[in-house]
mmCIF file of the C-alpha atoms, coordinates in Angstrom:
data_MODEL
# 
_entry.id   MODEL 
# 
loop_
_atom_site.group_PDB 
_atom_site.id 
_atom_site.type_symbol 
_atom_site.label_atom_id 
_atom_site.label_alt_id 
_atom_site.label_comp_id 
_atom_site.label_asym_id 
_atom_site.label_entity_id 
_atom_site.label_seq_id 
_atom_site.pdbx_PDB_ins_code 
_atom_site.Cartn_x 
_atom_site.Cartn_y 
_atom_site.Cartn_z 
_atom_site.occupancy 
_atom_site.B_iso_or_equiv 
_atom_site.pdbx_formal_charge 
_atom_site.auth_seq_id 
_atom_site.auth_comp_id 
_atom_site.auth_asym_id 
_atom_site.auth_atom_id 
_atom_site.pdbx_PDB_model_num 
ATOM 1  C CA . MET A 1 1  ? -31.321 -16.605 24.061  1.00 0.00 ? 1  MET A CA 1 
ATOM 2  C CA . SER A 1 2  ? -28.009 -16.184 24.725  1.00 0.00 ? 2  SER A CA 1 
ATOM 3  C CA . ALA A 1 3  ? -25.821 -13.348 23.176  1.00 0.00 ? 3  ALA A CA 1 
ATOM 4  C CA . GLU A 1 4  ? -23.881 -15.512 20.570  1.00 0.00 ? 4  GLU A CA 1 
ATOM 5  C CA . ILE A 1 5  ? -27.245 -16.593 19.066  1.00 0.00 ? 5  ILE A CA 1 
ATOM 6  C CA . THR A 1 6  ? -28.700 -13.134 18.938  1.00 0.00 ? 6  THR A CA 1 
ATOM 7  C CA . GLN A 1 7  ? -25.448 -11.915 17.046  1.00 0.00 ? 7  GLN A CA 1 
ATOM 8  C CA . ILE A 1 8  ? -25.587 -14.750 14.446  1.00 0.00 ? 8  ILE A CA 1 
ATOM 9  C CA . LEU A 1 9  ? -29.076 -13.998 13.936  1.00 0.00 ? 9  LEU A CA 1 
ATOM 10 C CA . ILE A 1 10 ? -28.635 -10.153 13.154  1.00 0.00 ? 10 ILE A CA 1 
ATOM 11 C CA . MET A 1 11 ? -25.704 -11.111 11.184  1.00 0.00 ? 11 MET A CA 1 
ATOM 12 C CA . LEU A 1 12 ? -27.888 -13.497 8.814   1.00 0.00 ? 12 LEU A CA 1 
ATOM 13 C CA . GLY A 1 13 ? -30.528 -10.915 8.736   1.00 0.00 ? 13 GLY A CA 1 
ATOM 14 C CA . ILE A 1 14 ? -28.427 -7.700  7.721   1.00 0.00 ? 14 ILE A CA 1 
ATOM 15 C CA . GLY A 1 15 ? -26.680 -10.246 5.282   1.00 0.00 ? 15 GLY A CA 1 
ATOM 16 C CA . ALA A 1 16 ? -30.099 -11.108 3.712   1.00 0.00 ? 16 ALA A CA 1 
ATOM 17 C CA . VAL A 1 17 ? -31.201 -7.630  3.338   1.00 0.00 ? 17 VAL A CA 1 
ATOM 18 C CA . ALA A 1 18 ? -27.978 -6.252  1.976   1.00 0.00 ? 18 ALA A CA 1 
ATOM 19 C CA . GLY A 1 19 ? -27.844 -9.642  -0.030  1.00 0.00 ? 19 GLY A CA 1 
ATOM 20 C CA . TRP A 1 20 ? -31.055 -8.364  -1.760  1.00 0.00 ? 20 TRP A CA 1 
ATOM 21 C CA . LEU A 1 21 ? -30.041 -4.644  -1.887  1.00 0.00 ? 21 LEU A CA 1 
ATOM 22 C CA . ALA A 1 22 ? -26.929 -5.770  -3.750  1.00 0.00 ? 22 ALA A CA 1 
ATOM 23 C CA . GLY A 1 23 ? -29.198 -7.617  -6.175  1.00 0.00 ? 23 GLY A CA 1 
ATOM 24 C CA . VAL A 1 24 ? -31.334 -4.212  -6.821  1.00 0.00 ? 24 VAL A CA 1 
ATOM 25 C CA . ILE A 1 25 ? -27.998 -2.326  -7.127  1.00 0.00 ? 25 ILE A CA 1 
ATOM 26 C CA . MET A 1 26 ? -26.174 -4.810  -9.616  1.00 0.00 ? 26 MET A CA 1 
ATOM 27 C CA . LYS A 1 27 ? -29.103 -5.383  -12.026 1.00 0.00 ? 27 LYS A CA 1 
ATOM 28 C CA . GLY A 1 28 ? -28.685 -8.480  -14.056 1.00 0.00 ? 28 GLY A CA 1 
ATOM 29 C CA . ALA A 1 29 ? -26.285 -9.816  -11.905 1.00 0.00 ? 29 ALA A CA 1 
ATOM 30 C CA . GLY A 1 30 ? -28.383 -11.372 -9.325  1.00 0.00 ? 30 GLY A CA 1 
ATOM 31 C CA . PHE A 1 31 ? -29.875 -14.662 -8.566  1.00 0.00 ? 31 PHE A CA 1 
ATOM 32 C CA . GLY A 1 32 ? -32.974 -14.266 -7.713  1.00 0.00 ? 32 GLY A CA 1 
ATOM 33 C CA . LEU A 1 33 ? -34.285 -13.667 -4.108  1.00 0.00 ? 33 LEU A CA 1 
ATOM 34 C CA . ILE A 1 34 ? -33.345 -16.674 -2.236  1.00 0.00 ? 34 ILE A CA 1 
ATOM 35 C CA . GLY A 1 35 ? -29.700 -16.447 -4.036  1.00 0.00 ? 35 GLY A CA 1 
ATOM 36 C CA . ASN A 1 36 ? -29.158 -12.921 -3.594  1.00 0.00 ? 36 ASN A CA 1 
ATOM 37 C CA . ILE A 1 37 ? -30.066 -13.458 0.298   1.00 0.00 ? 37 ILE A CA 1 
ATOM 38 C CA . ILE A 1 38 ? -27.215 -16.177 0.212   1.00 0.00 ? 38 ILE A CA 1 
ATOM 39 C CA . VAL A 1 39 ? -24.863 -13.978 -1.557  1.00 0.00 ? 39 VAL A CA 1 
ATOM 40 C CA . GLY A 1 40 ? -25.566 -11.081 0.694   1.00 0.00 ? 40 GLY A CA 1 
ATOM 41 C CA . ILE A 1 41 ? -24.735 -13.323 3.862   1.00 0.00 ? 41 ILE A CA 1 
ATOM 42 C CA . VAL A 1 42 ? -21.485 -14.426 2.206   1.00 0.00 ? 42 VAL A CA 1 
ATOM 43 C CA . GLY A 1 43 ? -20.955 -10.774 1.321   1.00 0.00 ? 43 GLY A CA 1 
ATOM 44 C CA . SER A 1 44 ? -21.462 -9.491  5.099   1.00 0.00 ? 44 SER A CA 1 
ATOM 45 C CA . VAL A 1 45 ? -18.955 -11.666 6.000   1.00 0.00 ? 45 VAL A CA 1 
ATOM 46 C CA . ILE A 1 46 ? -16.379 -10.291 3.211   1.00 0.00 ? 46 ILE A CA 1 
ATOM 47 C CA . GLY A 1 47 ? -17.562 -6.580  3.904   1.00 0.00 ? 47 GLY A CA 1 
ATOM 48 C CA . THR A 1 48 ? -17.241 -6.922  7.515   1.00 0.00 ? 48 THR A CA 1 
ATOM 49 C CA . PHE A 1 49 ? -13.838 -8.495  6.972   1.00 0.00 ? 49 PHE A CA 1 
ATOM 50 C CA . VAL A 1 50 ? -12.790 -5.543  4.407   1.00 0.00 ? 50 VAL A CA 1 
ATOM 51 C CA . GLY A 1 51 ? -14.016 -3.050  6.797   1.00 0.00 ? 51 GLY A CA 1 
ATOM 52 C CA . GLY A 1 52 ? -12.202 -4.379  9.227   1.00 0.00 ? 52 GLY A CA 1 
ATOM 53 C CA . LEU A 1 53 ? -8.758  -4.710  7.506   1.00 0.00 ? 53 LEU A CA 1 
ATOM 54 C CA . LEU A 1 54 ? -9.231  -0.800  6.255   1.00 0.00 ? 54 LEU A CA 1 
ATOM 55 C CA . SER A 1 55 ? -10.355 0.683   9.536   1.00 0.00 ? 55 SER A CA 1 
ATOM 56 C CA . VAL A 1 56 ? -12.612 2.994   8.013   1.00 0.00 ? 56 VAL A CA 1 
ATOM 57 C CA . ASN A 1 57 ? -14.948 4.715   10.237  1.00 0.00 ? 57 ASN A CA 1 
ATOM 58 C CA . LEU A 1 58 ? -18.184 5.494   8.393   1.00 0.00 ? 58 LEU A CA 1 
ATOM 59 C CA . GLY A 1 59 ? -19.467 7.933   11.192  1.00 0.00 ? 59 GLY A CA 1 
ATOM 60 C CA . VAL A 1 60 ? -22.093 5.930   11.821  1.00 0.00 ? 60 VAL A CA 1 
ATOM 61 C CA . GLY A 1 61 ? -23.485 3.404   14.301  1.00 0.00 ? 61 GLY A CA 1 
ATOM 62 C CA . PRO A 1 62 ? -22.151 -0.348  14.725  1.00 0.00 ? 62 PRO A CA 1 
ATOM 63 C CA . LEU A 1 63 ? -25.297 -1.794  13.057  1.00 0.00 ? 63 LEU A CA 1 
ATOM 64 C CA . LEU A 1 64 ? -25.794 0.732   10.412  1.00 0.00 ? 64 LEU A CA 1 
ATOM 65 C CA . GLY A 1 65 ? -21.927 0.606   9.848   1.00 0.00 ? 65 GLY A CA 1 
ATOM 66 C CA . THR A 1 66 ? -22.224 -3.251  9.379   1.00 0.00 ? 66 THR A CA 1 
ATOM 67 C CA . PHE A 1 67 ? -24.740 -2.989  7.101   1.00 0.00 ? 67 PHE A CA 1 
ATOM 68 C CA . ILE A 1 68 ? -23.432 -0.751  4.921   1.00 0.00 ? 68 ILE A CA 1 
ATOM 69 C CA . TRP A 1 69 ? -19.900 -2.951  4.719   1.00 0.00 ? 69 TRP A CA 1 
ATOM 70 C CA . ALA A 1 70 ? -22.373 -5.826  3.963   1.00 0.00 ? 70 ALA A CA 1 
ATOM 71 C CA . VAL A 1 71 ? -23.972 -4.184  1.025   1.00 0.00 ? 71 VAL A CA 1 
ATOM 72 C CA . ILE A 1 72 ? -20.494 -3.482  -0.330  1.00 0.00 ? 72 ILE A CA 1 
ATOM 73 C CA . GLY A 1 73 ? -19.494 -7.060  0.345   1.00 0.00 ? 73 GLY A CA 1 
ATOM 74 C CA . ALA A 1 74 ? -22.304 -8.257  -1.531  1.00 0.00 ? 74 ALA A CA 1 
ATOM 75 C CA . VAL A 1 75 ? -21.738 -5.915  -4.454  1.00 0.00 ? 75 VAL A CA 1 
ATOM 76 C CA . ILE A 1 76 ? -18.398 -6.790  -4.618  1.00 0.00 ? 76 ILE A CA 1 
ATOM 77 C CA . LEU A 1 77 ? -19.160 -10.743 -4.394  1.00 0.00 ? 77 LEU A CA 1 
ATOM 78 C CA . LEU A 1 78 ? -22.058 -10.197 -7.362  1.00 0.00 ? 78 LEU A CA 1 
ATOM 79 C CA . PHE A 1 79 ? -19.391 -8.230  -9.656  1.00 0.00 ? 79 PHE A CA 1 
ATOM 80 C CA . ILE A 1 80 ? -16.786 -10.753 -9.194  1.00 0.00 ? 80 ILE A CA 1 
ATOM 81 C CA . ILE A 1 81 ? -19.627 -14.039 -9.812  1.00 0.00 ? 81 ILE A CA 1 
ATOM 82 C CA . GLY A 1 82 ? -20.901 -11.964 -12.635 1.00 0.00 ? 82 GLY A CA 1 
ATOM 83 C CA . LEU A 1 83 ? -17.166 -11.711 -14.147 1.00 0.00 ? 83 LEU A CA 1 
ATOM 84 C CA . VAL A 1 84 ? -16.708 -15.432 -13.700 1.00 0.00 ? 84 VAL A CA 1 
ATOM 85 C CA . LYS A 1 85 ? -19.814 -16.321 -15.064 1.00 0.00 ? 85 LYS A CA 1 
ATOM 86 C CA . ARG A 1 86 ? -19.005 -14.555 -18.151 1.00 0.00 ? 86 ARG A CA 1 
ATOM 87 C CA . ALA A 1 87 ? -15.573 -15.894 -18.555 1.00 0.00 ? 87 ALA A CA 1 
# 
């Protein structure tokens, strides 16, 4: 496999786990397992973008840092979706 495909698969895996964890953190704001995985993948992109903008060094390795930002992004996304659903 090429390096790009491997990186994409790792990102999808991190996003899936981050989405599940964000659903656990945001009790009642989740969308079920599959929905949370999708939200996690999108949240992973958001979290990585926000982390890059803020240039915050979490003091952990790159893989763990990416996972932390993915969870943060997924929680933010679930929070925003929850607000929109209430409106």
